[in-house]
mmCIF file with all atom_site columns, C-alpha atoms in Angstrom:
data_model
loop_
_atom_site.group_PDB
_atom_site.id
_atom_site.type_symbol
_atom_site.label_atom_id
_atom_site.label_alt_id
_atom_site.label_comp_id
_atom_site.label_asym_id
_atom_site.label_entity_id
_atom_site.label_seq_id
_atom_site.pdbx_PDB_ins_code
_atom_site.Cartn_x
_atom_site.Cartn_y
_atom_site.Cartn_z
_atom_site.occupancy
_atom_site.B_iso_or_equiv
_atom_site.pdbx_formal_charge
_atom_site.auth_seq_id
_atom_site.auth_comp_id
_atom_site.auth_asym_id
_atom_site.auth_atom_id
_atom_site.pdbx_PDB_model_num
ATOM 1  C CA . MET A 1 1  ? 123.790 84.017  204.611 1.00 52.00 ? 21  MET A CA 1
ATOM 2  C CA . PRO A 1 2  ? 124.095 82.223  201.371 1.00 53.00 ? 22  PRO A CA 1
ATOM 3  C CA . THR A 1 3  ? 124.014 84.136  198.387 1.00 53.00 ? 23  THR A CA 1
ATOM 4  C CA . ASP A 1 4  ? 122.370 83.205  194.761 1.00 53.00 ? 24  ASP A CA 1
ATOM 5  C CA . LYS A 1 5  ? 123.799 83.301  191.489 1.00 61.00 ? 25  LYS A CA 1
ATOM 6  C CA . ARG A 1 6  ? 123.503 87.192  191.031 1.00 62.00 ? 26  ARG A CA 1
ATOM 7  C CA . GLY A 1 7  ? 125.414 87.694  194.065 1.00 65.00 ? 27  GLY A CA 1
ATOM 8  C CA . LYS A 1 8  ? 122.253 88.591  196.396 1.00 70.00 ? 28  LYS A CA 1
ATOM 9  C CA . THR A 1 9  ? 121.960 87.292  199.678 1.00 74.00 ? 29  THR A CA 1
ATOM 10 C CA . GLU A 1 10 ? 118.795 85.021  200.263 1.00 73.00 ? 30  GLU A CA 1
ATOM 11 C CA . THR A 1 11 ? 117.263 84.941  203.395 1.00 75.00 ? 31  THR A CA 1
ATOM 12 C CA . LEU A 1 12 ? 114.933 81.934  204.390 1.00 74.00 ? 32  LEU A CA 1
ATOM 13 C CA . VAL A 1 13 ? 111.597 83.065  206.464 1.00 71.00 ? 33  VAL A CA 1
ATOM 14 C CA . HIS A 1 14 ? 109.683 80.711  208.157 1.00 73.00 ? 34  HIS A CA 1
ATOM 15 C CA . GLY A 1 15 ? 106.007 81.294  209.243 1.00 70.00 ? 35  GLY A CA 1
ATOM 16 C CA . ILE A 1 16 ? 102.651 79.773  208.759 1.00 67.00 ? 36  ILE A CA 1
ATOM 17 C CA . SER A 1 17 ? 101.515 79.632  205.149 1.00 65.00 ? 37  SER A CA 1
ATOM 18 C CA . ALA A 1 18 ? 97.954  80.294  204.117 1.00 64.00 ? 38  ALA A CA 1
ATOM 19 C CA . SER A 1 19 ? 98.027  77.596  201.420 1.00 65.00 ? 39  SER A CA 1
ATOM 20 C CA . GLN A 1 20 ? 100.431 74.792  200.937 1.00 68.00 ? 40  GLN A CA 1
ATOM 21 C CA . GLY A 1 21 ? 103.465 75.015  198.615 1.00 67.00 ? 41  GLY A CA 1
ATOM 22 C CA . ILE A 1 22 ? 106.392 76.918  198.063 1.00 68.00 ? 42  ILE A CA 1
ATOM 23 C CA . ALA A 1 23 ? 106.699 80.568  196.984 1.00 67.00 ? 43  ALA A CA 1
ATOM 24 C CA . TYR A 1 24 ? 109.846 82.120  195.076 1.00 69.00 ? 44  TYR A CA 1
ATOM 25 C CA . GLY A 1 25 ? 109.577 85.758  194.173 1.00 71.00 ? 45  GLY A CA 1
ATOM 26 C CA . GLN A 1 26 ? 110.559 89.127  195.313 1.00 72.00 ? 46  GLN A CA 1
ATOM 27 C CA . SER A 1 27 ? 109.577 90.254  198.640 1.00 71.00 ? 47  SER A CA 1
ATOM 28 C CA . PHE A 1 28 ? 109.627 93.638  200.217 1.00 69.00 ? 48  PHE A CA 1
ATOM 29 C CA . LEU A 1 29 ? 109.429 94.679  203.898 1.00 69.00 ? 49  LEU A CA 1
ATOM 30 C CA . TYR A 1 30 ? 107.157 97.573  203.847 1.00 69.00 ? 50  TYR A CA 1
ATOM 31 C CA . LEU A 1 31 ? 107.464 98.555  207.773 1.00 66.00 ? 51  LEU A CA 1
ATOM 32 C CA . GLN A 1 32 ? 109.673 97.499  210.270 1.00 69.00 ? 52  GLN A CA 1
ATOM 33 C CA . SER A 1 33 ? 108.687 99.007  213.520 1.00 75.00 ? 53  SER A CA 1
ATOM 34 C CA . ASP A 1 34 ? 107.251 98.492  216.602 1.00 80.00 ? 54  ASP A CA 1
ATOM 35 C CA . VAL A 1 35 ? 103.698 100.245 216.872 1.00 80.00 ? 55  VAL A CA 1
ATOM 36 C CA . GLU A 1 36 ? 103.085 101.243 220.176 1.00 87.00 ? 56  GLU A CA 1
ATOM 37 C CA . VAL A 1 37 ? 99.199  101.325 220.828 1.00 85.00 ? 57  VAL A CA 1
ATOM 38 C CA . PRO A 1 38 ? 98.293  104.019 223.587 1.00 90.00 ? 58  PRO A CA 1
ATOM 39 C CA . SER A 1 39 ? 96.281  103.010 226.464 1.00 93.00 ? 59  SER A CA 1
ATOM 40 C CA . TYR A 1 40 ? 93.486  105.045 228.063 1.00 92.00 ? 60  TYR A CA 1
ATOM 41 C CA . GLN A 1 41 ? 90.558  105.731 230.197 1.00 95.00 ? 61  GLN A CA 1
ATOM 42 C CA . VAL A 1 42 ? 87.318  106.656 228.647 1.00 95.00 ? 62  VAL A CA 1
ATOM 43 C CA . GLU A 1 43 ? 85.523  109.108 230.900 1.00 96.00 ? 63  GLU A CA 1
ATOM 44 C CA . PRO A 1 44 ? 81.816  107.728 231.629 1.00 95.00 ? 64  PRO A CA 1
ATOM 45 C CA . GLU A 1 45 ? 80.354  110.753 229.868 1.00 97.00 ? 65  GLU A CA 1
ATOM 46 C CA . LYS A 1 46 ? 82.446  110.320 226.672 1.00 96.00 ? 66  LYS A CA 1
ATOM 47 C CA . ARG A 1 47 ? 81.579  106.378 226.059 1.00 97.00 ? 67  ARG A CA 1
ATOM 48 C CA . ILE A 1 48 ? 78.845  107.464 223.898 1.00 97.00 ? 68  ILE A CA 1
ATOM 49 C CA . GLN A 1 49 ? 81.235  109.591 221.724 1.00 97.00 ? 69  GLN A CA 1
ATOM 50 C CA . GLU A 1 50 ? 84.019  106.816 221.629 1.00 96.00 ? 70  GLU A CA 1
ATOM 51 C CA . ILE A 1 51 ? 81.457  104.288 220.580 1.00 95.00 ? 71  ILE A CA 1
ATOM 52 C CA . ALA A 1 52 ? 80.292  106.321 217.745 1.00 97.00 ? 72  ALA A CA 1
ATOM 53 C CA . ARG A 1 53 ? 83.990  107.241 216.961 1.00 96.00 ? 73  ARG A CA 1
ATOM 54 C CA . PHE A 1 54 ? 84.746  103.237 216.857 1.00 94.00 ? 74  PHE A CA 1
ATOM 55 C CA . ASP A 1 55 ? 81.644  102.885 214.850 1.00 95.00 ? 75  ASP A CA 1
ATOM 56 C CA . HIS A 1 56 ? 82.802  105.276 212.294 1.00 97.00 ? 76  HIS A CA 1
ATOM 57 C CA . ALA A 1 57 ? 86.197  104.005 212.001 1.00 96.00 ? 77  ALA A CA 1
ATOM 58 C CA . ILE A 1 58 ? 84.693  100.495 211.090 1.00 95.00 ? 78  ILE A CA 1
ATOM 59 C CA . LEU A 1 59 ? 82.593  102.164 208.551 1.00 96.00 ? 79  LEU A CA 1
ATOM 60 C CA . VAL A 1 60 ? 85.326  104.116 206.943 1.00 97.00 ? 80  VAL A CA 1
ATOM 61 C CA . THR A 1 61 ? 87.760  100.845 207.148 1.00 96.00 ? 81  THR A CA 1
ATOM 62 C CA . ARG A 1 62 ? 85.161  98.655  205.246 1.00 96.00 ? 82  ARG A CA 1
ATOM 63 C CA . GLN A 1 63 ? 84.824  101.261 202.738 1.00 97.00 ? 83  GLN A CA 1
ATOM 64 C CA . GLN A 1 64 ? 88.426  101.219 202.058 1.00 97.00 ? 84  GLN A CA 1
ATOM 65 C CA . ILE A 1 65 ? 88.716  97.411  202.054 1.00 96.00 ? 85  ILE A CA 1
ATOM 66 C CA . GLN A 1 66 ? 85.766  97.332  199.430 1.00 97.00 ? 86  GLN A CA 1
ATOM 67 C CA . LYS A 1 67 ? 87.325  100.076 197.193 1.00 96.00 ? 87  LYS A CA 1
ATOM 68 C CA . ILE A 1 68 ? 90.500  97.655  197.434 1.00 95.00 ? 88  ILE A CA 1
ATOM 69 C CA . MET A 1 69 ? 88.676  94.599  196.830 1.00 95.00 ? 89  MET A CA 1
ATOM 70 C CA . SER A 1 70 ? 87.079  96.347  193.672 1.00 95.00 ? 90  SER A CA 1
ATOM 71 C CA . GLU A 1 71 ? 90.418  97.341  192.292 1.00 94.00 ? 91  GLU A CA 1
ATOM 72 C CA . VAL A 1 72 ? 91.881  94.077  192.600 1.00 93.00 ? 92  VAL A CA 1
ATOM 73 C CA . ASP A 1 73 ? 89.072  92.292  191.070 1.00 93.00 ? 93  ASP A CA 1
ATOM 74 C CA . LYS A 1 74 ? 89.302  94.855  188.104 1.00 94.00 ? 94  LYS A CA 1
ATOM 75 C CA . ASN A 1 75 ? 92.744  94.231  187.680 1.00 92.00 ? 95  ASN A CA 1
ATOM 76 C CA . LEU A 1 76 ? 93.579  90.848  188.839 1.00 90.00 ? 96  LEU A CA 1
ATOM 77 C CA . GLY A 1 77 ? 90.461  89.181  188.942 1.00 91.00 ? 97  GLY A CA 1
ATOM 78 C CA . PRO A 1 78 ? 87.755  87.826  191.252 1.00 91.00 ? 98  PRO A CA 1
ATOM 79 C CA . GLU A 1 79 ? 89.627  84.956  192.697 1.00 91.00 ? 99  GLU A CA 1
ATOM 80 C CA . GLU A 1 80 ? 92.506  87.480  193.814 1.00 91.00 ? 100 GLU A CA 1
ATOM 81 C CA . ALA A 1 81 ? 90.059  89.648  195.126 1.00 92.00 ? 101 ALA A CA 1
ATOM 82 C CA . GLN A 1 82 ? 88.177  86.767  197.321 1.00 92.00 ? 102 GLN A CA 1
ATOM 83 C CA . ILE A 1 83 ? 90.974  87.557  199.975 1.00 93.00 ? 103 ILE A CA 1
ATOM 84 C CA . PHE A 1 84 ? 89.246  90.809  200.987 1.00 94.00 ? 104 PHE A CA 1
ATOM 85 C CA . ASP A 1 85 ? 86.282  88.738  202.120 1.00 94.00 ? 105 ASP A CA 1
ATOM 86 C CA . ALA A 1 86 ? 88.098  87.502  204.689 1.00 93.00 ? 106 ALA A CA 1
ATOM 87 C CA . HIS A 1 87 ? 89.140  90.952  206.010 1.00 94.00 ? 107 HIS A CA 1
ATOM 88 C CA . LEU A 1 88 ? 85.526  92.082  205.890 1.00 95.00 ? 108 LEU A CA 1
ATOM 89 C CA . LEU A 1 89 ? 84.668  89.109  208.204 1.00 94.00 ? 109 LEU A CA 1
ATOM 90 C CA . VAL A 1 90 ? 87.408  90.012  210.736 1.00 93.00 ? 110 VAL A CA 1
ATOM 91 C CA . LEU A 1 91 ? 86.079  93.425  210.738 1.00 93.00 ? 111 LEU A CA 1
ATOM 92 C CA . GLU A 1 92 ? 82.608  92.528  211.275 1.00 90.00 ? 112 GLU A CA 1
ATOM 93 C CA . ASP A 1 93 ? 83.587  89.969  214.129 1.00 90.00 ? 113 ASP A CA 1
ATOM 94 C CA . GLN A 1 94 ? 81.895  91.069  217.433 1.00 86.00 ? 114 GLN A CA 1
ATOM 95 C CA . ALA A 1 95 ? 84.277  89.297  219.533 1.00 77.00 ? 115 ALA A CA 1
#
């Protein structure tokens, strides 16, 4: 791998961008792990409870996104906070 002027290793990352252009800056790899999602059957008598649990998770997640959106709006501005509108739309998708 090539190194920059400071002797640090550079890594080229390929992916799909959200917008055109080139980004230059420091990046952080927050988590590097494979997430295993458990699969299980819900007993017929517990389906209503499971749906309620899911609905509650959606509600809590919506509140968390709205809180983050508010903080970003306050600290960085409304344009930067707009990305969270997309998160809310994904959350509301019935598909």
